[in-house]
Amino acid sequence: MTVEMILHHHIASVEKLALTTSGCPLVIQCKNFRIVHFIVPRERDCHDIYNSLLQLSKQAKYEDLYAFSYNPKQNDSERLRGWQLIDLAEEYKRMGVPNSNWQLSDANREYKICETYPRELYVPRIASKPIIVGSSKFRSKGRFPVLSYYHREKEAAVCRCSQPLSGFSARCLEDEHLLQAISKANPVNRYMYVMDTRPKLNAMANRAAGKGYENEDNYSNIRFQFVGIENIHVMRSSLQKLLEVNGTKGLSVNDFYSGLESSGWLRHIKAVMDAAIFLTKAIMIENASVLVHCSDGWDRTSQVCSLGSLLLDSFYRTIRGFMVLIEKDWISFGHKFSERCGHLDSDPKEVSPVFTQFLECVWHLTEQFPQAFEFNEAFLLQIHEHIYSCQFGNFLGNCQKEREELKLKEKTYSLWPFLLDDQKKYLNPLYSPKSQAVAVLEPNTVSFNFKFWRNMYHQFDRTLHPRQSVFNIIMNMNEQNKQLENDIKDLESKIKQHKNKQTDGVLTKELLHSVRPESPTLKTSLCFKEQTLLPVNDALRTIEGSNPADNRYSEYAEEFSKSEPAVVSLEYGVARMTC
Amino acid sequence: MMFFFLFSVSGNASNPEFKKKKNSECLLRLRHEGLLNSCPAGVASCPASSCPFRSPRSPRLKLLESALLLGPRPTAGGMEFSELIRTGRAQAELLRGPGAPPLRGTLCVTGHHLLLSPGPQATSDLWLLLLRSVDSIEKRVAGDSGTITLRCKDLRVLQLDIEGVEATLDIARSIEALSSLESVITSFPFFYRPKGLRLGDAWHFHPPEHYYKRVARETNAWRLSEVNEDFSVCPSYPRAVIVPRAVDDDALARSARFRQGGRFPVLSYHHAPSGTVLLRSSQPLTGPQKRRCAEDEELLRAVLAGARPGARGFIVDTRSAQAAKQARMTGGGTEAKAAYPGWKRLHRPMERGRPLQESFVRLVEACGDLEQSMDRWLSRLEGCRWLAHVKEALSTACLAAQGMEREGACILVHGAEGTDSTLLVTSLAQLILDPLSRTMTGFQELVEREWIQAGHPFQLRCAHSAFSHARPKHEAPTFLLFLDCVWQLGRQFPLSLEFGEGLLLALFEHAYASPFGTFLCNSEKERCLCEVRTRTHSLWSGLNQPKEQRKLRNPLYVLNPLAIWPSVEPQSLRLWQGLFLRWTRPPEPSEAAWEKVWQIVTDKEKTEGSQPTVSASEPQP
């Protein structure tokens, strides 16, 4: 008997289907792509469950979210230490700023210039405060160009901002100066790239609303480039289409691929990846600084800046480094997590899987470079889980200012220390940090390198997964190797001691056993853990999750055995559940 | 210069520039290449070594010629290789695709190979290509040089830039003529004498008796029949087959007359845990008159009687009900329900023949286009339907396996001829159910028994690969589809197969073009006539050499005594990149990762191995 739990915050939608003879079907779709079907025998119960779930899954206030009541039994100082684990000032120091060209600006210390930026911002040393203020007035939501990543060796910078309020002809001298300051802060290359991550058409349409993009004639030494990533609405409906296709029962191979194609999902993922590669090449090959923006500079810009940094800097490919990257480019720079993830009952048009796309791009990189990342797929999935779970404070709110007002650091816990405690689960056993070949990643974005991420979008559909995990076994082997090596050392030192003492061998033997009494069973228990309890000659045994009845091999299944849905008990009585 | 003697051998024997010194140097190189053996034993056993050469030569040269197999050996039609070789050599540059540096040197065409010898100061080795593995050739000339594009059966694309227009055209014509020779006994396996292998080794590894011994240990209901000893009852069956003990040879012969090509129902696999069997055959010749055959009916009745009591039977027909019915018009058909009590028919249509070949061709085409957009790629992947065929094959095999294991039923599989999709289903079902077939030797035995000896017409099916412009006649990538399905199983159960992707890739290559004799001919009968087993080397002895193991084995293998039920949902099936994109994507990261896995596993063995040493060194009282 196991207990399955679904967090209320994970529920994306609840649907009541037409009454059947066995009861009233209830379908719950979760944000972590889990789909659960319940059949509740009595219609009234079903209706009650339906209404309760609707209420529980849509909260109106932050204070009602799980994070505010979650209590992992830590005291205040432990909680605070958890929040201090990731320190962005430390991170900028690691990158090599402040330095002779870049400095910390106190312009936004009180969130006066830009509410959605963090308090601490790094800007070119020669950019004075009036220039910053002037530029911020010319940028959408005041998000003026600031440093996102500094490449120490190349002395080139990745900067980010929002679109200029240029309309058809407006210009702003301070903004032009600020961009010039950024290019001057690069001692090697005097020109810089301005990447507008939107499709050209969208950017042009924005001009009618008094926004738009930089006019190359007004800025000295810039090279302007569109990269064509679609907006949040396109991404939302693309994922919607993808999930619809995958939810189809008895999906054929052809419907799957035509659905994958028409959803456009992989095309969007490739666009994000191509943009990050463009950025990386500008820095590595041309030694040029890059300024990235989209419309507001918190969705596509975050994707491109963070993914670009990940390609450039192997630190971000470690477990801790990846946390830093998310804190820096996503949380601190105001990616609107609460709106994009629909944490509260708010505008559904603001919901979009922008961060999920970022995780998917990282997953594609881990597939192409299996030795370049310290973490594994489970780490990405776990982070994705908690973006929506509202169990920890990190992703609540839409910007740093809002988080401070919610007093998240006093009232909730940070996710990162919990992930670090569980680090073992998230390690990639093939990780080779010293390999020079992976210093800068140069992914190949030929179309056939992009695959459907089954383990994300079918996380809970166990029948679709591989039934044995290579990662687990290698992990175990690695651990065993370490343990055995320690044992050998241990034994050798003990033998030495005994030789010195000239005691008899009986004692030695006892000691030998006491060192590793469990080792003879290690090898056998390694990979079929789930089966060790079962007798060996039972013909009907299978590896967990692998059963012919689950796999629906044919329409003749009824000729053979029928699979019964599991019976579960809900708070309201007994129901049958199929996942 | 170095290869001039090759030229001389293939036509111009009296060239004054021939140098003995260079000759021995070359011999060394070839030996180094490991492909050509010059040891006297090899020469002695070479069947054609007695062929007279045109002119007397030094013993050393003779040795070399036997090794290189360039001698003017008569072919079946009296044609000589030398007549097909228009020019022996030219200066050329070889482009091998992304990742590999171009190679410059002297290009040579010999009877079976294309050789490129880099200049004397070059560090790289001699480059060799079996001409048989060329699938299509394309030539272009411009100015005073030309370009030949070779598309190989293993899906490699090679480009040769050759100096001289005449030389280009001549070399192209030579390759064209030599790569399409159809005679079996003049093919390279009959001349290939690798070092360290002895003729006849490994051929005796997997005779029908071998598998029968296993069956006999498990059940008494089956016997080994030699009714087909002279291949007269069924030309595509091996000389011995496993049949119900209760049925005598006369009845078998009569049942054979009722089945297309004489392929009467025989045992493919006995599943001991459930006491059920997997059988295969071809379609019954019911015809428009709905003919019946008492012996055939008796045979299937005996199958059920020999299985566990109360066992049912399922006939898995790999054609649609419609197609099976239509087959009656041409003399074929399917088992009538009333005639075979206890047996129920299931139709699982599977693609075969030309549509399957076209699917393969279209997939390879799509995989060769590096510039296409995401949408175009996905729509071509869908349009070629290859993965749909993978799904069909796997799910039909799973259905058969499920029937045996979960329902305790006997399963008979057939389509029309029973030499393609039938074998695909029976061999996959065994992999799913039988842990022994997932070992290195078990899998080789399975391929030998269920494909080679079972009469899959390899020579017809694998005559051309995906690049050939020739209109396909009998070509179909059924065996490749099998390998792909096995690869999918390996992906879903990464610890349960003792062999890795390396073995599957090797089998694909060798099925289409090989220096070994294993995949030659279409049936045991033909192999017998050509004396394949005595005059060529077996691929298995080549593969089972210790130096090959690291490439072929799965380091993570742990014996899994259970059935492995794969998911056949489209989300679980993947394109086999290691095969279809093998030559277009840079292999480094994944190869390095694999190397790391090996390292971890060998580390583990080392530390475990060192345990006893420590214990052994414990002080004695």
Short mmCIF file of C-alpha atoms in Angstrom, two decimals, chain B residues 161-505:
data_model
loop_
_atom_site.label_atom_id
_atom_site.label_comp_id
_atom_site.label_asym_id
_atom_site.label_seq_id
_atom_site.Cartn_x
_atom_site.Cartn_y
_atom_site.Cartn_z
CA ASP B 161 39.33 14.03 -55.82
CA ILE B 162 41.41 12.48 -58.54
CA GLU B 163 44.06 13.96 -60.82
CA GLY B 164 43.36 13.34 -64.50
CA VAL B 165 40.07 13.06 -66.29
CA GLU B 166 40.84 9.71 -67.90
CA ALA B 167 42.01 8.24 -64.63
CA THR B 168 38.84 9.41 -62.90
CA LEU B 169 36.58 7.86 -65.50
CA ASP B 170 38.57 4.64 -65.59
CA ILE B 171 38.62 4.27 -61.84
CA ALA B 172 34.92 5.01 -61.64
CA ARG B 173 34.16 2.39 -64.27
CA SER B 174 36.39 -0.14 -62.52
CA ILE B 175 34.70 0.41 -59.19
CA GLU B 176 31.29 0.22 -60.79
CA ALA B 177 32.05 -3.08 -62.47
CA LEU B 178 33.81 -4.69 -59.52
CA SER B 179 31.39 -3.62 -56.81
CA SER B 180 28.42 -5.14 -58.56
CA LEU B 181 29.83 -8.61 -59.30
CA GLU B 182 27.18 -11.14 -58.40
CA SER B 183 29.14 -14.35 -58.28
CA VAL B 184 29.47 -15.65 -54.75
CA ILE B 185 32.54 -17.81 -55.09
CA THR B 186 34.69 -15.02 -56.46
CA SER B 187 33.68 -12.68 -53.65
CA PHE B 188 36.25 -11.54 -51.17
CA PRO B 189 35.34 -13.92 -48.31
CA PHE B 190 36.67 -16.75 -50.43
CA PHE B 191 40.08 -15.11 -50.47
CA TYR B 192 40.18 -13.48 -47.06
CA ARG B 193 42.71 -15.17 -44.78
CA PRO B 194 43.11 -13.12 -41.61
CA LYS B 195 45.94 -13.74 -39.23
CA GLY B 196 45.14 -15.71 -36.12
CA LEU B 197 42.01 -17.38 -37.45
CA ARG B 198 41.70 -20.87 -38.84
CA LEU B 199 39.25 -21.90 -41.52
CA GLY B 200 36.32 -23.88 -40.23
CA ASP B 201 36.58 -22.53 -36.70
CA ALA B 202 33.31 -21.23 -35.31
CA TRP B 203 31.26 -22.66 -38.13
CA HIS B 204 30.47 -25.59 -35.89
CA PHE B 205 29.41 -23.30 -33.03
CA HIS B 206 25.73 -23.24 -33.79
CA PRO B 207 24.48 -26.31 -35.67
CA PRO B 208 20.77 -27.20 -35.31
CA GLU B 209 21.79 -30.06 -32.98
CA HIS B 210 23.14 -27.53 -30.54
CA TYR B 211 19.83 -25.83 -29.95
CA TYR B 212 17.98 -29.14 -30.00
CA LYS B 213 20.10 -30.34 -27.07
CA ARG B 214 18.78 -27.48 -25.02
CA VAL B 215 15.18 -28.16 -26.01
CA ALA B 216 15.59 -31.87 -25.25
CA ARG B 217 16.74 -31.02 -21.75
CA GLU B 218 13.54 -29.08 -21.19
CA THR B 219 10.92 -31.25 -22.85
CA ASN B 220 10.48 -34.64 -24.44
CA ALA B 221 7.78 -33.61 -26.90
CA TRP B 222 10.12 -32.60 -29.72
CA ARG B 223 12.61 -34.35 -31.96
CA LEU B 224 15.27 -33.36 -34.43
CA SER B 225 14.23 -34.40 -37.93
CA GLU B 226 16.59 -34.79 -40.84
CA VAL B 227 13.80 -35.03 -43.37
CA ASN B 228 15.38 -32.08 -45.16
CA GLU B 229 18.88 -33.55 -45.19
CA ASP B 230 19.33 -33.03 -48.92
CA PHE B 231 17.29 -29.81 -48.95
CA SER B 232 14.67 -31.47 -51.13
CA VAL B 233 11.67 -31.00 -48.82
CA CYS B 234 12.35 -27.33 -48.22
CA PRO B 235 15.18 -25.59 -50.08
CA SER B 236 15.31 -22.69 -47.62
CA TYR B 237 15.40 -24.73 -44.40
CA PRO B 238 18.57 -26.13 -42.83
CA ARG B 239 19.20 -29.86 -43.08
CA ALA B 240 17.84 -30.54 -39.57
CA VAL B 241 14.76 -28.98 -37.98
CA ILE B 242 12.94 -29.47 -34.66
CA VAL B 243 9.43 -30.91 -34.97
CA PRO B 244 6.81 -32.56 -32.70
CA ARG B 245 7.93 -36.06 -31.72
CA ALA B 246 4.51 -37.43 -32.63
CA VAL B 247 4.82 -36.47 -36.30
CA ASP B 248 6.89 -38.65 -38.64
CA ASP B 249 9.01 -37.54 -41.55
CA ASP B 250 6.45 -38.58 -44.19
CA ALA B 251 3.84 -36.37 -42.60
CA LEU B 252 6.34 -33.54 -42.51
CA ALA B 253 7.03 -33.94 -46.21
CA ARG B 254 3.29 -33.83 -46.93
CA SER B 255 2.80 -30.80 -44.73
CA ALA B 256 5.70 -29.16 -46.58
CA ARG B 257 3.85 -29.61 -49.89
CA PHE B 258 0.96 -27.67 -48.36
CA ARG B 259 3.15 -24.71 -47.37
CA GLN B 260 4.73 -22.11 -49.64
CA GLY B 261 8.35 -22.96 -50.39
CA GLY B 262 7.95 -26.12 -48.34
CA ARG B 263 8.32 -24.20 -45.08
CA PHE B 264 6.21 -26.42 -42.82
CA PRO B 265 5.76 -25.40 -39.14
CA VAL B 266 8.94 -25.98 -37.13
CA LEU B 267 9.99 -25.09 -33.63
CA SER B 268 11.62 -21.74 -33.23
CA TYR B 269 11.79 -21.50 -29.44
CA HIS B 270 10.69 -23.53 -26.46
CA HIS B 271 9.77 -21.37 -23.47
CA ALA B 272 10.48 -23.67 -20.56
CA PRO B 273 8.96 -21.55 -17.73
CA SER B 274 5.49 -21.76 -19.25
CA GLY B 275 5.98 -24.96 -21.25
CA THR B 276 4.89 -23.32 -24.49
CA VAL B 277 6.47 -23.06 -27.91
CA LEU B 278 7.02 -20.57 -30.68
CA LEU B 279 6.73 -21.97 -34.21
CA ARG B 280 7.25 -20.51 -37.62
CA SER B 281 6.27 -21.51 -41.13
CA SER B 282 5.09 -20.00 -44.41
CA GLN B 283 1.47 -19.53 -45.49
CA PRO B 284 -0.63 -22.62 -46.20
CA LEU B 285 -1.49 -23.17 -49.86
CA THR B 286 -5.24 -23.15 -49.32
CA GLY B 287 -5.92 -21.40 -52.61
CA PRO B 288 -9.31 -20.42 -53.97
CA GLN B 289 -10.65 -23.93 -53.42
CA LYS B 290 -9.87 -23.76 -49.69
CA ARG B 291 -7.72 -26.86 -49.80
CA ARG B 292 -6.81 -28.65 -46.59
CA CYS B 293 -3.96 -30.91 -45.58
CA ALA B 294 -4.53 -33.58 -42.95
CA GLU B 295 -0.83 -33.88 -42.06
CA ASP B 296 -0.49 -30.13 -41.59
CA GLU B 297 -3.52 -30.12 -39.30
CA GLU B 298 -2.13 -33.13 -37.45
CA LEU B 299 1.17 -31.35 -36.99
CA LEU B 300 -0.43 -28.38 -35.28
CA ARG B 301 -2.65 -30.65 -33.20
CA ALA B 302 0.47 -32.50 -32.03
CA VAL B 303 2.02 -29.18 -31.04
CA LEU B 304 -0.83 -28.42 -28.64
CA ALA B 305 -0.84 -31.99 -27.33
CA GLY B 306 2.87 -31.76 -26.56
CA ALA B 307 2.59 -28.46 -24.72
CA ARG B 308 1.15 -28.05 -21.23
CA PRO B 309 -2.33 -29.55 -20.84
CA GLY B 310 -5.15 -27.38 -22.09
CA ALA B 311 -2.83 -25.12 -24.04
CA ARG B 312 -4.41 -22.95 -26.69
CA GLY B 313 -2.74 -21.85 -29.88
CA PHE B 314 -2.53 -18.51 -31.64
CA ILE B 315 -1.54 -18.09 -35.27
CA VAL B 316 0.02 -14.67 -35.67
CA ASP B 317 -0.34 -13.79 -39.35
CA THR B 318 1.91 -10.85 -40.22
CA ARG B 319 -0.48 -9.76 -42.99
CA SER B 320 -3.81 -8.00 -42.70
CA ALA B 321 -6.92 -10.19 -42.81
CA GLN B 322 -7.65 -8.64 -46.19
CA ALA B 323 -4.22 -9.42 -47.62
CA ALA B 324 -4.33 -12.96 -46.28
CA LYS B 325 -7.68 -13.48 -47.98
CA GLN B 326 -6.42 -12.03 -51.22
CA ALA B 327 -3.45 -14.39 -51.14
CA ARG B 328 -5.91 -17.22 -51.79
CA MET B 329 -6.32 -15.98 -55.35
CA THR B 330 -2.65 -16.72 -56.01
CA GLY B 331 -2.69 -20.10 -54.32
CA GLY B 332 -1.78 -18.99 -50.80
CA GLY B 333 -4.05 -18.17 -47.92
CA THR B 334 -4.39 -18.83 -44.29
CA GLU B 335 -5.47 -21.56 -41.90
CA ALA B 336 -9.23 -22.17 -41.86
CA LYS B 337 -10.62 -21.94 -38.37
CA ALA B 338 -12.58 -25.18 -38.53
CA ALA B 339 -9.58 -27.19 -39.73
CA TYR B 340 -7.34 -26.30 -36.80
CA PRO B 341 -9.26 -26.73 -33.53
CA GLY B 342 -7.67 -24.97 -30.58
CA TRP B 343 -5.91 -22.45 -32.81
CA LYS B 344 -7.07 -18.89 -33.21
CA ARG B 345 -5.82 -16.51 -35.86
CA LEU B 346 -4.60 -12.97 -35.15
CA HIS B 347 -3.68 -10.58 -37.94
CA ARG B 348 -0.93 -8.05 -37.30
CA PRO B 349 -0.11 -6.37 -40.61
CA MET B 350 3.59 -5.58 -40.97
CA GLU B 351 5.31 -3.75 -43.77
CA ARG B 352 7.71 -5.71 -45.94
CA GLY B 353 9.47 -5.70 -49.27
CA ARG B 354 9.63 -2.56 -51.35
CA PRO B 355 7.74 -0.20 -49.02
CA LEU B 356 10.18 -1.13 -46.26
CA GLN B 357 13.15 -0.48 -48.53
CA GLU B 358 11.67 2.85 -49.58
CA SER B 359 11.15 3.78 -45.94
CA PHE B 360 14.84 3.06 -45.31
CA VAL B 361 15.92 5.08 -48.34
CA ARG B 362 13.82 8.06 -47.31
CA LEU B 363 15.07 7.99 -43.74
CA VAL B 364 18.70 7.92 -44.87
CA GLU B 365 17.99 10.77 -47.28
CA ALA B 366 16.51 12.85 -44.45
CA CYS B 367 19.47 12.06 -42.20
CA GLY B 368 21.89 13.34 -44.80
CA ASP B 369 20.47 16.85 -44.86
CA LEU B 370 22.25 18.97 -42.27
CA GLU B 371 20.62 22.24 -43.22
CA GLN B 372 16.95 21.39 -42.95
CA SER B 373 14.66 23.20 -40.52
CA MET B 374 13.20 21.52 -37.48
CA ASP B 375 9.77 21.28 -39.09
CA ARG B 376 11.13 19.75 -42.26
CA TRP B 377 13.16 17.19 -40.31
CA LEU B 378 10.21 16.14 -38.15
CA SER B 379 7.92 15.88 -41.12
CA ARG B 380 10.45 13.74 -43.01
CA LEU B 381 10.97 11.55 -39.96
CA GLU B 382 7.24 11.05 -39.85
CA GLY B 383 6.91 10.65 -43.62
CA CYS B 384 9.49 7.90 -43.93
CA ARG B 385 7.52 5.79 -41.41
CA TRP B 386 10.62 3.92 -40.24
CA LEU B 387 9.80 4.26 -36.55
CA ALA B 388 6.25 3.13 -37.25
CA HIS B 389 7.75 -0.06 -38.67
CA VAL B 390 9.89 -0.43 -35.55
CA LYS B 391 6.76 -0.09 -33.45
CA GLU B 392 4.86 -2.65 -35.55
CA ALA B 393 7.67 -5.17 -35.32
CA LEU B 394 8.21 -4.75 -31.59
CA SER B 395 4.55 -4.82 -30.68
CA THR B 396 3.87 -7.93 -32.78
CA ALA B 397 6.84 -9.66 -31.13
CA CYS B 398 5.55 -8.56 -27.73
CA LEU B 399 2.12 -9.93 -28.56
CA ALA B 400 3.62 -13.31 -29.42
CA ALA B 401 5.77 -13.27 -26.28
CA GLN B 402 2.84 -12.19 -24.14
CA GLY B 403 0.74 -15.03 -25.51
CA MET B 404 3.40 -17.54 -24.58
CA GLU B 405 4.40 -16.21 -21.21
CA ARG B 406 1.19 -14.79 -19.80
CA GLU B 407 -1.45 -16.90 -21.53
CA GLY B 408 0.42 -20.17 -21.73
CA ALA B 409 -0.43 -20.40 -25.41
CA CYS B 410 1.56 -21.83 -28.32
CA ILE B 411 2.27 -19.35 -31.08
CA LEU B 412 2.74 -20.00 -34.78
CA VAL B 413 4.03 -17.04 -36.77
CA HIS B 414 3.87 -16.72 -40.52
CA GLY B 415 3.32 -14.19 -43.25
CA ALA B 416 3.49 -15.24 -46.87
CA GLU B 417 6.94 -16.71 -47.53
CA GLY B 418 7.91 -16.88 -43.88
CA THR B 419 11.43 -15.63 -44.49
CA ASP B 420 11.16 -11.96 -43.49
CA SER B 421 8.64 -10.49 -41.06
CA THR B 422 8.12 -13.99 -39.63
CA LEU B 423 11.76 -14.21 -38.59
CA LEU B 424 11.66 -10.66 -37.28
CA VAL B 425 8.81 -11.59 -34.94
CA THR B 426 10.16 -14.93 -33.76
CA SER B 427 13.67 -13.65 -33.08
CA LEU B 428 12.47 -10.56 -31.21
CA ALA B 429 10.02 -12.59 -29.14
CA GLN B 430 12.92 -14.79 -28.03
CA LEU B 431 15.00 -11.81 -27.00
CA ILE B 432 12.11 -10.57 -24.90
CA LEU B 433 11.55 -13.90 -23.19
CA ASP B 434 14.85 -15.74 -23.14
CA PRO B 435 17.69 -14.39 -20.98
CA LEU B 436 20.18 -16.68 -22.74
CA SER B 437 19.54 -15.04 -26.11
CA ARG B 438 20.60 -11.73 -24.57
CA THR B 439 24.13 -12.92 -23.92
CA MET B 440 26.94 -12.42 -26.40
CA THR B 441 27.02 -16.03 -27.60
CA GLY B 442 23.27 -16.45 -27.19
CA PHE B 443 22.59 -13.53 -29.48
CA GLN B 444 25.05 -14.77 -32.09
CA GLU B 445 23.37 -18.14 -31.90
CA LEU B 446 19.99 -16.47 -32.32
CA VAL B 447 21.10 -14.60 -35.45
CA GLU B 448 22.66 -17.74 -36.84
CA ARG B 449 19.64 -19.95 -36.09
CA GLU B 450 16.71 -17.57 -36.67
CA TRP B 451 18.10 -15.60 -39.61
CA ILE B 452 20.94 -17.32 -41.40
CA GLN B 453 19.93 -20.97 -41.04
CA ALA B 454 16.24 -20.14 -41.09
CA GLY B 455 16.70 -18.97 -44.65
CA HIS B 456 16.45 -15.19 -44.64
CA PRO B 457 17.65 -14.43 -48.19
CA PHE B 458 20.51 -12.12 -47.19
CA GLN B 459 22.06 -11.99 -50.63
CA LEU B 460 18.83 -10.76 -52.20
CA ARG B 461 17.74 -8.49 -49.34
CA CYS B 462 21.10 -6.85 -48.76
CA ALA B 463 22.30 -6.56 -52.37
CA HIS B 464 21.87 -2.82 -52.11
CA SER B 465 21.59 -0.41 -49.23
CA ALA B 466 19.89 2.99 -49.10
CA PHE B 467 21.94 4.83 -51.73
CA SER B 468 21.55 2.64 -54.74
CA HIS B 469 19.82 4.26 -57.70
CA ALA B 470 18.88 0.86 -59.04
CA ARG B 471 15.22 0.03 -58.79
CA PRO B 472 14.89 -2.31 -55.83
CA LYS B 473 13.97 -5.85 -56.82
CA HIS B 474 14.33 -8.04 -53.77
CA GLU B 475 16.06 -5.62 -51.44
CA ALA B 476 14.50 -4.98 -48.04
CA PRO B 477 16.10 -3.92 -44.78
CA THR B 478 14.31 -6.54 -42.69
CA PHE B 479 17.48 -7.51 -40.86
CA LEU B 480 18.31 -3.86 -40.20
CA LEU B 481 14.82 -3.40 -38.78
CA PHE B 482 15.54 -6.33 -36.47
CA LEU B 483 18.81 -4.73 -35.34
CA ASP B 484 17.02 -1.43 -34.75
CA CYS B 485 14.40 -3.18 -32.59
CA VAL B 486 17.18 -4.86 -30.61
CA TRP B 487 18.80 -1.47 -30.15
CA GLN B 488 15.49 -0.11 -28.82
CA LEU B 489 15.34 -3.02 -26.36
CA GLY B 490 18.89 -2.23 -25.31
CA ARG B 491 17.98 1.40 -24.69
CA GLN B 492 15.03 0.50 -22.53
CA PHE B 493 16.90 -2.25 -20.68
CA PRO B 494 20.45 -0.95 -20.69
CA LEU B 495 21.72 -3.59 -18.26
CA SER B 496 20.04 -6.65 -19.75
CA LEU B 497 21.92 -7.17 -23.01
CA GLU B 498 25.46 -8.48 -22.82
CA PHE B 499 26.34 -6.88 -26.15
CA GLY B 500 26.39 -3.21 -26.97
CA GLU B 501 25.57 -1.02 -29.92
CA GLY B 502 28.97 -1.97 -31.39
CA LEU B 503 27.85 -5.51 -32.16
CA LEU B 504 24.64 -4.33 -33.81
CA LEU B 505 26.57 -1.89 -35.98
#
